[in-house]
PDB file of N, CA and C in Angstrom:
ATOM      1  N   UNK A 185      15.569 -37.809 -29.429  1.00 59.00           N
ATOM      2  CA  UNK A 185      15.286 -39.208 -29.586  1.00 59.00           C
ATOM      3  C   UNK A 185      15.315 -39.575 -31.058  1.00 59.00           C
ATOM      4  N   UNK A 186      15.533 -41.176 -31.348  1.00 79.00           N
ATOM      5  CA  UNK A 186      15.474 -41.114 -32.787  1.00 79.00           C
ATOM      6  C   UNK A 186      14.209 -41.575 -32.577  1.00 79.00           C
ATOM      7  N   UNK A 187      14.242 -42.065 -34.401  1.00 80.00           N
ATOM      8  CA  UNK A 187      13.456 -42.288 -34.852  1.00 80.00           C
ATOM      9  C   UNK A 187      12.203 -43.804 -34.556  1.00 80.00           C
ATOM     10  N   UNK A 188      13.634 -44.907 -34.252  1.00 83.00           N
ATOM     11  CA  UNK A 188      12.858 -45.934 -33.750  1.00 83.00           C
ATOM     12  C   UNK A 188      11.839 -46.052 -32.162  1.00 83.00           C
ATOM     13  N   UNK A 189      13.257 -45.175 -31.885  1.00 82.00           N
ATOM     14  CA  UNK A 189      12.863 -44.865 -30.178  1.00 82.00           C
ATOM     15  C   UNK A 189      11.128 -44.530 -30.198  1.00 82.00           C
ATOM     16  N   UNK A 190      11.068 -43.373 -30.825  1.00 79.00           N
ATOM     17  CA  UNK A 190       9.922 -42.349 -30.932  1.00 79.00           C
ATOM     18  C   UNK A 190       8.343 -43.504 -31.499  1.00 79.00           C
ATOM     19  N   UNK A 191       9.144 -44.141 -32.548  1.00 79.00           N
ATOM     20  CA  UNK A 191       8.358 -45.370 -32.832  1.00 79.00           C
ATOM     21  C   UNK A 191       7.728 -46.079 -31.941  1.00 79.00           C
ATOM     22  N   UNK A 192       9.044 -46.818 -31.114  1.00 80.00           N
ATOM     23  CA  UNK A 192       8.414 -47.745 -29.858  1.00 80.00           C
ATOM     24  C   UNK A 192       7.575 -47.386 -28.993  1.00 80.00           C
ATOM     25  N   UNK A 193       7.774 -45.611 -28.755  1.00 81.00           N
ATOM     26  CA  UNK A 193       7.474 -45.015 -27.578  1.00 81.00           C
ATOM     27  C   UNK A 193       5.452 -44.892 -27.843  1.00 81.00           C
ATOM     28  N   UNK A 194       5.514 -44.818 -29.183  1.00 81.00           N
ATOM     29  CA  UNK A 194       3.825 -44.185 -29.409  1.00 81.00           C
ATOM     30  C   UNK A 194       3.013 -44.997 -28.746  1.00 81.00           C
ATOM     31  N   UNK A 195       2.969 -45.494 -28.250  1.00 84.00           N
ATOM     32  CA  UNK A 195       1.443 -46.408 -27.839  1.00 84.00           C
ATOM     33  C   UNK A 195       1.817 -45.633 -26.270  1.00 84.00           C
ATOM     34  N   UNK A 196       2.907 -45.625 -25.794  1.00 81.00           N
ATOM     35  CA  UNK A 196       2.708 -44.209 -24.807  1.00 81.00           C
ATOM     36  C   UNK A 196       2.850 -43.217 -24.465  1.00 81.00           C
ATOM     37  N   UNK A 197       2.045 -42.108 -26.049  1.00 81.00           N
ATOM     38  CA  UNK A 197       2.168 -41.127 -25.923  1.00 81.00           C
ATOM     39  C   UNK A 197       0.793 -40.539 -25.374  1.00 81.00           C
ATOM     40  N   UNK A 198      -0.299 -40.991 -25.171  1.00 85.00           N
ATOM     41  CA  UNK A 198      -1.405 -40.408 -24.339  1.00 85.00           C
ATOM     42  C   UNK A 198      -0.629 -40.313 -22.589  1.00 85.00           C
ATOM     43  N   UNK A 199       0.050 -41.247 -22.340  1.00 84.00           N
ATOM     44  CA  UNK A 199       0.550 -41.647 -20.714  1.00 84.00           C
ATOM     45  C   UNK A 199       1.705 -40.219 -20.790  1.00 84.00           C
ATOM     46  N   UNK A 200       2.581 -39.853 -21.551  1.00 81.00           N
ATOM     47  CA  UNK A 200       3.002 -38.698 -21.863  1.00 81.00           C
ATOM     48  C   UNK A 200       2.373 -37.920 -21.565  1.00 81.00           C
ATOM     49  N   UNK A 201       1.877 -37.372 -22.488  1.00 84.00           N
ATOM     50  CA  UNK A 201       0.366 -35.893 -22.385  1.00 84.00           C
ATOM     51  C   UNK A 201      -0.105 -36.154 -21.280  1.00 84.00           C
ATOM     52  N   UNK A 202      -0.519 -37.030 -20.819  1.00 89.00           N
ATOM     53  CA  UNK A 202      -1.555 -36.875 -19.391  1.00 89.00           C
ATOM     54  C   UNK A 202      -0.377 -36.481 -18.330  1.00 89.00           C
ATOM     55  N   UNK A 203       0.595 -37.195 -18.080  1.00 88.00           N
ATOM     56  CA  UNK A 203       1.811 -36.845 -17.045  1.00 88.00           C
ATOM     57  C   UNK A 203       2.045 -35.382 -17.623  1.00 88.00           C
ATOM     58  N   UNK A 204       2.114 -34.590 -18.718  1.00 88.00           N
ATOM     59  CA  UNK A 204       2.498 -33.191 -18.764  1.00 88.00           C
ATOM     60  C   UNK A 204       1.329 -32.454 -18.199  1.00 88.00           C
ATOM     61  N   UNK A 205       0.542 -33.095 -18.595  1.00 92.00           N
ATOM     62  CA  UNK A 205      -1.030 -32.419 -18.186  1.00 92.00           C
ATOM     63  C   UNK A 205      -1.228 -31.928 -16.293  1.00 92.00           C
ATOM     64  N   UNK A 206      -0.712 -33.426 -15.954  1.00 93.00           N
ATOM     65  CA  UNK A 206      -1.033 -33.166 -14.769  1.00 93.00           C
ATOM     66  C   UNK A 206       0.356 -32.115 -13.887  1.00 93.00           C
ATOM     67  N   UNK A 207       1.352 -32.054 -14.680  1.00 94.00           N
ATOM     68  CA  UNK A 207       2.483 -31.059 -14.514  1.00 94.00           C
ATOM     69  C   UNK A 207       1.390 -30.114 -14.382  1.00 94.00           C
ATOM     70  N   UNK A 208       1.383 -29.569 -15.185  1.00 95.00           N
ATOM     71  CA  UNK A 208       0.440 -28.387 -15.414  1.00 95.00           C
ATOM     72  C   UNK A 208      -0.078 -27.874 -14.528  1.00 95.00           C
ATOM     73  N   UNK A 209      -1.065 -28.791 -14.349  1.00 95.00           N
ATOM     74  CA  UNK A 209      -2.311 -28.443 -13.089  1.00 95.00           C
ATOM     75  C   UNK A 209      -1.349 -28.847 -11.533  1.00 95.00           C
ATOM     76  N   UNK A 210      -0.615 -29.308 -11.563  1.00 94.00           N
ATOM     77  CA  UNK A 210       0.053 -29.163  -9.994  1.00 94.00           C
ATOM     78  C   UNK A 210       0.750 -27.765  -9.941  1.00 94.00           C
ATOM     79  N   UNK A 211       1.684 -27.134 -10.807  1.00 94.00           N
ATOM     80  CA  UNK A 211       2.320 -26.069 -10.942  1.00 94.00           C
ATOM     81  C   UNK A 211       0.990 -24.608 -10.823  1.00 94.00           C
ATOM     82  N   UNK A 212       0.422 -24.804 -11.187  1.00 94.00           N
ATOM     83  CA  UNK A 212      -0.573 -23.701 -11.502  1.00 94.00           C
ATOM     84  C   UNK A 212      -1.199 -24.074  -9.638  1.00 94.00           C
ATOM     85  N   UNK A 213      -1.617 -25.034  -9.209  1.00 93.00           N
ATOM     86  CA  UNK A 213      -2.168 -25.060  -8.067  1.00 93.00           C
ATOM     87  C   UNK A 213      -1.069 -24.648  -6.628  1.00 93.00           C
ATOM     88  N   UNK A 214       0.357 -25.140  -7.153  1.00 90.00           N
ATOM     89  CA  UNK A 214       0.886 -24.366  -5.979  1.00 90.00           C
ATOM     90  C   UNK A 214       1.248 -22.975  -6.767  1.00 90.00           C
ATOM     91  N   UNK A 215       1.732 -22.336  -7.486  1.00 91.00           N
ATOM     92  CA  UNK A 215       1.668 -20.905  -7.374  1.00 91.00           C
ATOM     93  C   UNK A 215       0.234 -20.254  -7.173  1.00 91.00           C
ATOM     94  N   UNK A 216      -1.058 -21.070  -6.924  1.00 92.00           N
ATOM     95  CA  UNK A 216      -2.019 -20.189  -6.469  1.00 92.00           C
ATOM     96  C   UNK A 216      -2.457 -20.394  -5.269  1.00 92.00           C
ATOM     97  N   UNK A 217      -1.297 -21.543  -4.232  1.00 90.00           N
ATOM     98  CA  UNK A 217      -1.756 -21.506  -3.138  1.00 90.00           C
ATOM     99  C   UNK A 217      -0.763 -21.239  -2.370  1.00 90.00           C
ATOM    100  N   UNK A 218       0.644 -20.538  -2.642  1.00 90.00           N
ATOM    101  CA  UNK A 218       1.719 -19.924  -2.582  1.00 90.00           C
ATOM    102  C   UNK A 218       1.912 -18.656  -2.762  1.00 90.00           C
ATOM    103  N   UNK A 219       0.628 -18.241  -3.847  1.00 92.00           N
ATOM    104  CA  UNK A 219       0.717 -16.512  -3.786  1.00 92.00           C
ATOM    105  C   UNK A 219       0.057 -16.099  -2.297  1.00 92.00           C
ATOM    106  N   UNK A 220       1.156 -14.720  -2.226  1.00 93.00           N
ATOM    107  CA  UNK A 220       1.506 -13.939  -1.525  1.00 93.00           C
ATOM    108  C   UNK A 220      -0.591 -12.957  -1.301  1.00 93.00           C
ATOM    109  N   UNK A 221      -1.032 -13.067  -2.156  1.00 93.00           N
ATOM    110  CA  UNK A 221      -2.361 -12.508  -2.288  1.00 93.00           C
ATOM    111  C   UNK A 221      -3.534 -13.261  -1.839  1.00 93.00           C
ATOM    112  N   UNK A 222      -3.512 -14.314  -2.100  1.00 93.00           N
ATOM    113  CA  UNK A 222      -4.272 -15.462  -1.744  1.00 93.00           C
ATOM    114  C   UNK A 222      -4.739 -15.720  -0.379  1.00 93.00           C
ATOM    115  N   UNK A 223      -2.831 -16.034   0.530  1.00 94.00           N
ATOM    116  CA  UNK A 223      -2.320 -16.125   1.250  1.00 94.00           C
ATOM    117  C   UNK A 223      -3.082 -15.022   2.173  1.00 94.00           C
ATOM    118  N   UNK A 224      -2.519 -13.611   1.901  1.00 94.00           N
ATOM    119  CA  UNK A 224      -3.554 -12.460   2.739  1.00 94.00           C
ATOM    120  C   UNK A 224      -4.480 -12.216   2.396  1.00 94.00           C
ATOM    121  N   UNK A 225      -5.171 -12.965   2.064  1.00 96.00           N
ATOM    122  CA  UNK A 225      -7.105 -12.755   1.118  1.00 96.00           C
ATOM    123  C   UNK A 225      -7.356 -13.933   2.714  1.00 96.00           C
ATOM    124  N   UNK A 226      -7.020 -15.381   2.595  1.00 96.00           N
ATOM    125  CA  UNK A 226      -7.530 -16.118   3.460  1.00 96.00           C
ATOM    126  C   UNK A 226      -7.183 -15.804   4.731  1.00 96.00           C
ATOM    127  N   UNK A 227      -6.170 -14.967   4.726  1.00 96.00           N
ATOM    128  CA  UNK A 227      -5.452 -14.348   6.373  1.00 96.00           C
ATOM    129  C   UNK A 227      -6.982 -14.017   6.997  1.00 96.00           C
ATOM    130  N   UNK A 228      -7.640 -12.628   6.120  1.00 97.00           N
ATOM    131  CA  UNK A 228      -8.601 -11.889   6.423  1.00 97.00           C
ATOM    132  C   UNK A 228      -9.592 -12.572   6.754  1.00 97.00           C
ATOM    133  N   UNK A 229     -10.107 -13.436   5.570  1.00 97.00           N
ATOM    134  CA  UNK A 229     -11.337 -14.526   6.242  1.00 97.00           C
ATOM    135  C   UNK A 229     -11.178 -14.547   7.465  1.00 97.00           C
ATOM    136  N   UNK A 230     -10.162 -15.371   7.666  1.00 97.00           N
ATOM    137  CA  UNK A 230     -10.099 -15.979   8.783  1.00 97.00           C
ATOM    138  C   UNK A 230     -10.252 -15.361   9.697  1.00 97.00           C
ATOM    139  N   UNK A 231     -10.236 -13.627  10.111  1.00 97.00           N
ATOM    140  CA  UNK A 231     -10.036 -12.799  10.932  1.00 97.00           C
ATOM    141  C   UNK A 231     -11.485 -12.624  11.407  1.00 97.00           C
ATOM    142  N   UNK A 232     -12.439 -12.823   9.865  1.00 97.00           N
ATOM    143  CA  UNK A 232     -13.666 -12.104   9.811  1.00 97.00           C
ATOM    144  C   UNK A 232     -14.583 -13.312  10.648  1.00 97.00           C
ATOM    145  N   UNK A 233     -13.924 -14.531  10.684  1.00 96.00           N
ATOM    146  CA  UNK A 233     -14.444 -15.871  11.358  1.00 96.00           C
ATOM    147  C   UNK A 233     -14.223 -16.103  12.606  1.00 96.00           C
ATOM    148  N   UNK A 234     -12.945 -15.378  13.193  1.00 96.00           N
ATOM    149  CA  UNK A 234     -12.654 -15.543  14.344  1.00 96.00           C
ATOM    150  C   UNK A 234     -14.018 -14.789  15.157  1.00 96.00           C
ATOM    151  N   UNK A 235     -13.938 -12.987  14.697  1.00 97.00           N
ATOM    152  CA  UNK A 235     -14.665 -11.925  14.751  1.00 97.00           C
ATOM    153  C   UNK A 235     -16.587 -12.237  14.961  1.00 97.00           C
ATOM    154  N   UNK A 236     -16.484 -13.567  14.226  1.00 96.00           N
ATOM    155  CA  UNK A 236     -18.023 -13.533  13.825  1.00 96.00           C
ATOM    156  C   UNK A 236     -18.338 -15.021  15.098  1.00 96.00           C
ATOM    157  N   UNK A 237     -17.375 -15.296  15.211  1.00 96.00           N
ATOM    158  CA  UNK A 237     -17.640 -16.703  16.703  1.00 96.00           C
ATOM    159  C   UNK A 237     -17.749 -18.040  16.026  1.00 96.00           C
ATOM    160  N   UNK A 238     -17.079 -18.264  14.586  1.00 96.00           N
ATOM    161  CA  UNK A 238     -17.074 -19.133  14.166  1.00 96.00           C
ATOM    162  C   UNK A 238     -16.615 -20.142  14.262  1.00 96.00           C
ATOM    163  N   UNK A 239     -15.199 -19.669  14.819  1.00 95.00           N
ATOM    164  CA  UNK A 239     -14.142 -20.499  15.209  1.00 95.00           C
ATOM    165  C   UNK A 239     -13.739 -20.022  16.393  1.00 95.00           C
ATOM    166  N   UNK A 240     -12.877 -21.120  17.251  1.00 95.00           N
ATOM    167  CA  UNK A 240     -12.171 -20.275  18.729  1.00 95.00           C
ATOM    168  C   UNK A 240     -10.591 -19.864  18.692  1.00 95.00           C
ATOM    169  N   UNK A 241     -10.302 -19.298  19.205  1.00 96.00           N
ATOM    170  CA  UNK A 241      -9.245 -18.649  19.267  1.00 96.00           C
ATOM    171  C   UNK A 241      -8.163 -19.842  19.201  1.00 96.00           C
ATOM    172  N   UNK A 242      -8.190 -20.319  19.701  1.00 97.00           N
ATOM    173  CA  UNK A 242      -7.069 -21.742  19.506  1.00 97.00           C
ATOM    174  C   UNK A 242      -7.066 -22.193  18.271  1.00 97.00           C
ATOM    175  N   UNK A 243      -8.165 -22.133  17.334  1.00 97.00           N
ATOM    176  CA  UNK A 243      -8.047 -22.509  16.155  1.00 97.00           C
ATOM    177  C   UNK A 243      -7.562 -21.338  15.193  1.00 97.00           C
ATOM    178  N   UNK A 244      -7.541 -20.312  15.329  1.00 96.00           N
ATOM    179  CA  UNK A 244      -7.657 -19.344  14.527  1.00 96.00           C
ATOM    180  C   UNK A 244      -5.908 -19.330  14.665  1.00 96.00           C
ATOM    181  N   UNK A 245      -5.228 -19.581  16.130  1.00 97.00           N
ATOM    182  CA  UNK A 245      -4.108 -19.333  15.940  1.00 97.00           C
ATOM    183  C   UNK A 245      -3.135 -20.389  15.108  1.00 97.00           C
ATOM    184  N   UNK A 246      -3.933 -21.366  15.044  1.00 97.00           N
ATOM    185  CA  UNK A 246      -3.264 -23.010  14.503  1.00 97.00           C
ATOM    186  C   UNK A 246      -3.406 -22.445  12.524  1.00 97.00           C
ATOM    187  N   UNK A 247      -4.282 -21.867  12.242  1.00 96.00           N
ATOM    188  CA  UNK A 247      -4.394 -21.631  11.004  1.00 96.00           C
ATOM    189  C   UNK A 247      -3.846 -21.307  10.308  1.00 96.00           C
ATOM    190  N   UNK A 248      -3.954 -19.369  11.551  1.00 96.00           N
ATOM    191  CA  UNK A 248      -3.152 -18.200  11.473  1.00 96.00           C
ATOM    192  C   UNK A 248      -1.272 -18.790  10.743  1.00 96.00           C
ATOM    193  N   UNK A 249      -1.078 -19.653  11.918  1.00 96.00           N
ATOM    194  CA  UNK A 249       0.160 -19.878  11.735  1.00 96.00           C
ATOM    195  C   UNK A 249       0.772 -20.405  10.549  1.00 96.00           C
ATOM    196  N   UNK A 250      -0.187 -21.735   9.926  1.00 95.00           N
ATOM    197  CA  UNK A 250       0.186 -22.359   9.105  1.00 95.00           C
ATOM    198  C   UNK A 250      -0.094 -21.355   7.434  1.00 95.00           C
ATOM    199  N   UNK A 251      -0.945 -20.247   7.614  1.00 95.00           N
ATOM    200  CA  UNK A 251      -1.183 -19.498   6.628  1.00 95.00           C
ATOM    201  C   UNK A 251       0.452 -18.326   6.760  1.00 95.00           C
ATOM    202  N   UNK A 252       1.042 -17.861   7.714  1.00 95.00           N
ATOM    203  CA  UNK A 252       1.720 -17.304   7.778  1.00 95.00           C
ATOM    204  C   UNK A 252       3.614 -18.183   7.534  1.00 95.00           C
ATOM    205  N   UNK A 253       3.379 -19.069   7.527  1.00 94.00           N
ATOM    206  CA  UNK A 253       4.155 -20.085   7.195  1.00 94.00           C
ATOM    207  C   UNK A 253       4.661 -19.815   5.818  1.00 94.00           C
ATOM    208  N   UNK A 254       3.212 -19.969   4.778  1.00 93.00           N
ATOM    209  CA  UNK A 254       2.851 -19.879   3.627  1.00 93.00           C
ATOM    210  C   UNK A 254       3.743 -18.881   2.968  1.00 93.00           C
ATOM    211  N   UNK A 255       2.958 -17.769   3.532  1.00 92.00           N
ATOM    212  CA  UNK A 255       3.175 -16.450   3.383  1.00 92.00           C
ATOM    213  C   UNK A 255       4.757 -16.135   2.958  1.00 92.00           C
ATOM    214  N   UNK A 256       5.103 -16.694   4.299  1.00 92.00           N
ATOM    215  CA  UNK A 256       6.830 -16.232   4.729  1.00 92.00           C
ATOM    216  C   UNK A 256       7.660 -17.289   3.087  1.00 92.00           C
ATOM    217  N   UNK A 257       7.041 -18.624   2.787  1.00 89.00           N
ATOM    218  CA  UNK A 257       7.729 -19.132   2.105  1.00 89.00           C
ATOM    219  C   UNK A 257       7.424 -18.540   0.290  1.00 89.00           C
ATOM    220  N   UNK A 258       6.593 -18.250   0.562  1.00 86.00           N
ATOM    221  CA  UNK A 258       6.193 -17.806  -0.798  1.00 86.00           C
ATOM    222  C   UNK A 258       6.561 -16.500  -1.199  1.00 86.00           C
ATOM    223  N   UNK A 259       7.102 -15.533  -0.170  1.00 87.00           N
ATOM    224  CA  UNK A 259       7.866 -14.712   0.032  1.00 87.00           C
ATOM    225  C   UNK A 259       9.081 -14.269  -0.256  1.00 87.00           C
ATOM    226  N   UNK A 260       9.604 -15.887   0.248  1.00 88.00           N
ATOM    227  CA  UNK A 260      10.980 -16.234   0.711  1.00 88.00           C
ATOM    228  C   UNK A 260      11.542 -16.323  -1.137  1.00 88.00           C
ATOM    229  N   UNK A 261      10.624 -17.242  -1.711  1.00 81.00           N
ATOM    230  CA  UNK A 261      10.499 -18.403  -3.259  1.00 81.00           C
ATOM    231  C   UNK A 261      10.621 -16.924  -4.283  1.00 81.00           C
ATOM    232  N   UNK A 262      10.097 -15.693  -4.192  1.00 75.00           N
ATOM    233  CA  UNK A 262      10.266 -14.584  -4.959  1.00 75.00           C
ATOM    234  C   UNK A 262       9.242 -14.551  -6.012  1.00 75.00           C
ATOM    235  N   UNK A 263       9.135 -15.824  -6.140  1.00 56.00           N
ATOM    236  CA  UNK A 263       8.191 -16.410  -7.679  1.00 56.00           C
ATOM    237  C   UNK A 263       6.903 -15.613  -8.044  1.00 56.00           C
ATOM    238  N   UNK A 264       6.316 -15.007  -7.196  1.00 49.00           N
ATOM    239  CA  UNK A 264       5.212 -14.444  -7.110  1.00 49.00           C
ATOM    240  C   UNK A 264       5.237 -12.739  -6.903  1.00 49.00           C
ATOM    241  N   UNK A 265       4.288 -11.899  -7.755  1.00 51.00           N
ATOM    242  CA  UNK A 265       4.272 -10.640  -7.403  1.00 51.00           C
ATOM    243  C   UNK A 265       3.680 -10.240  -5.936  1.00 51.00           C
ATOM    244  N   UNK A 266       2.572 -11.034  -5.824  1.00 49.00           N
ATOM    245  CA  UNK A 266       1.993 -10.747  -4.545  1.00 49.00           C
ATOM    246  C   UNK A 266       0.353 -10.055  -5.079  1.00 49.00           C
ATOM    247  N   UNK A 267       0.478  -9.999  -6.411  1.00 51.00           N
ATOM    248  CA  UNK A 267      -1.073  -9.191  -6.588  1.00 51.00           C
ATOM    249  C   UNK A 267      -1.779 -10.633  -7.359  1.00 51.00           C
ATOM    250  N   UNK A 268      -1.324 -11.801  -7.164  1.00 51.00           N
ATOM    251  CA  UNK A 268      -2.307 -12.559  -7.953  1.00 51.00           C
ATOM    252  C   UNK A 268      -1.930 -13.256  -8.855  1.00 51.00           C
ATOM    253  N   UNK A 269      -0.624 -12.862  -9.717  1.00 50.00           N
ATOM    254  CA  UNK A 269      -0.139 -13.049 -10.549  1.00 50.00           C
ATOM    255  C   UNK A 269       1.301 -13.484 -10.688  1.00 50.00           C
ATOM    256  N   UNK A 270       1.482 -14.209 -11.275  1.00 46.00           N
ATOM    257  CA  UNK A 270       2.999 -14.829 -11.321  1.00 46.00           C
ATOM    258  C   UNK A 270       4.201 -13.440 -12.503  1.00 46.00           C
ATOM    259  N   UNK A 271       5.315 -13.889 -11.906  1.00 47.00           N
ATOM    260  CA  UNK A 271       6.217 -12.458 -12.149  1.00 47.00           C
ATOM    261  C   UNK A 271       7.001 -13.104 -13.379  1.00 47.00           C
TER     262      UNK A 271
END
């Protein structure tokens, strides 16, 4: 950009920063609700809830599924090691 551009632009450069900002925090929230670890951390809960009479079986499978969904896509995406951490 030049120089005038950059000029005009300042009065919205907080509206900038905040739109990168919130980049940020969306990117960081789906690779941590896309990891592969997460993903089989809440699998288990859920197992330990079914197990404990928390939930009924009809629900556990509606969950099950949409967590295994997850799984398969976040899988699929490579992006992730699977221990927690991005690759």
């Amino acid at each position: 950009m030049g120089l005038i551009s950059e000029v005009l632009l300042l009065p919205f450069a907080p509206v900038r920063g905040s739109a990168w900002a919130i980049r940020q925090v969306v990117q960081e929230a789906e690779r941590i609700y896309y990891d592969p670890a997460t993903v089989r951390a809440e699998l288990a809960r859920l197992e330990e809830r079914l197990e404990a009479g928390e939930i009924t079986e009809e629900e556990f499978d509606q969950v099950e599924d949409e967590l295994l969904d997850r799984l398969e896509n976040a899988l699929r995406s490579g992006e992730t090691t699977g221990d927690g951490t991005a690759s």
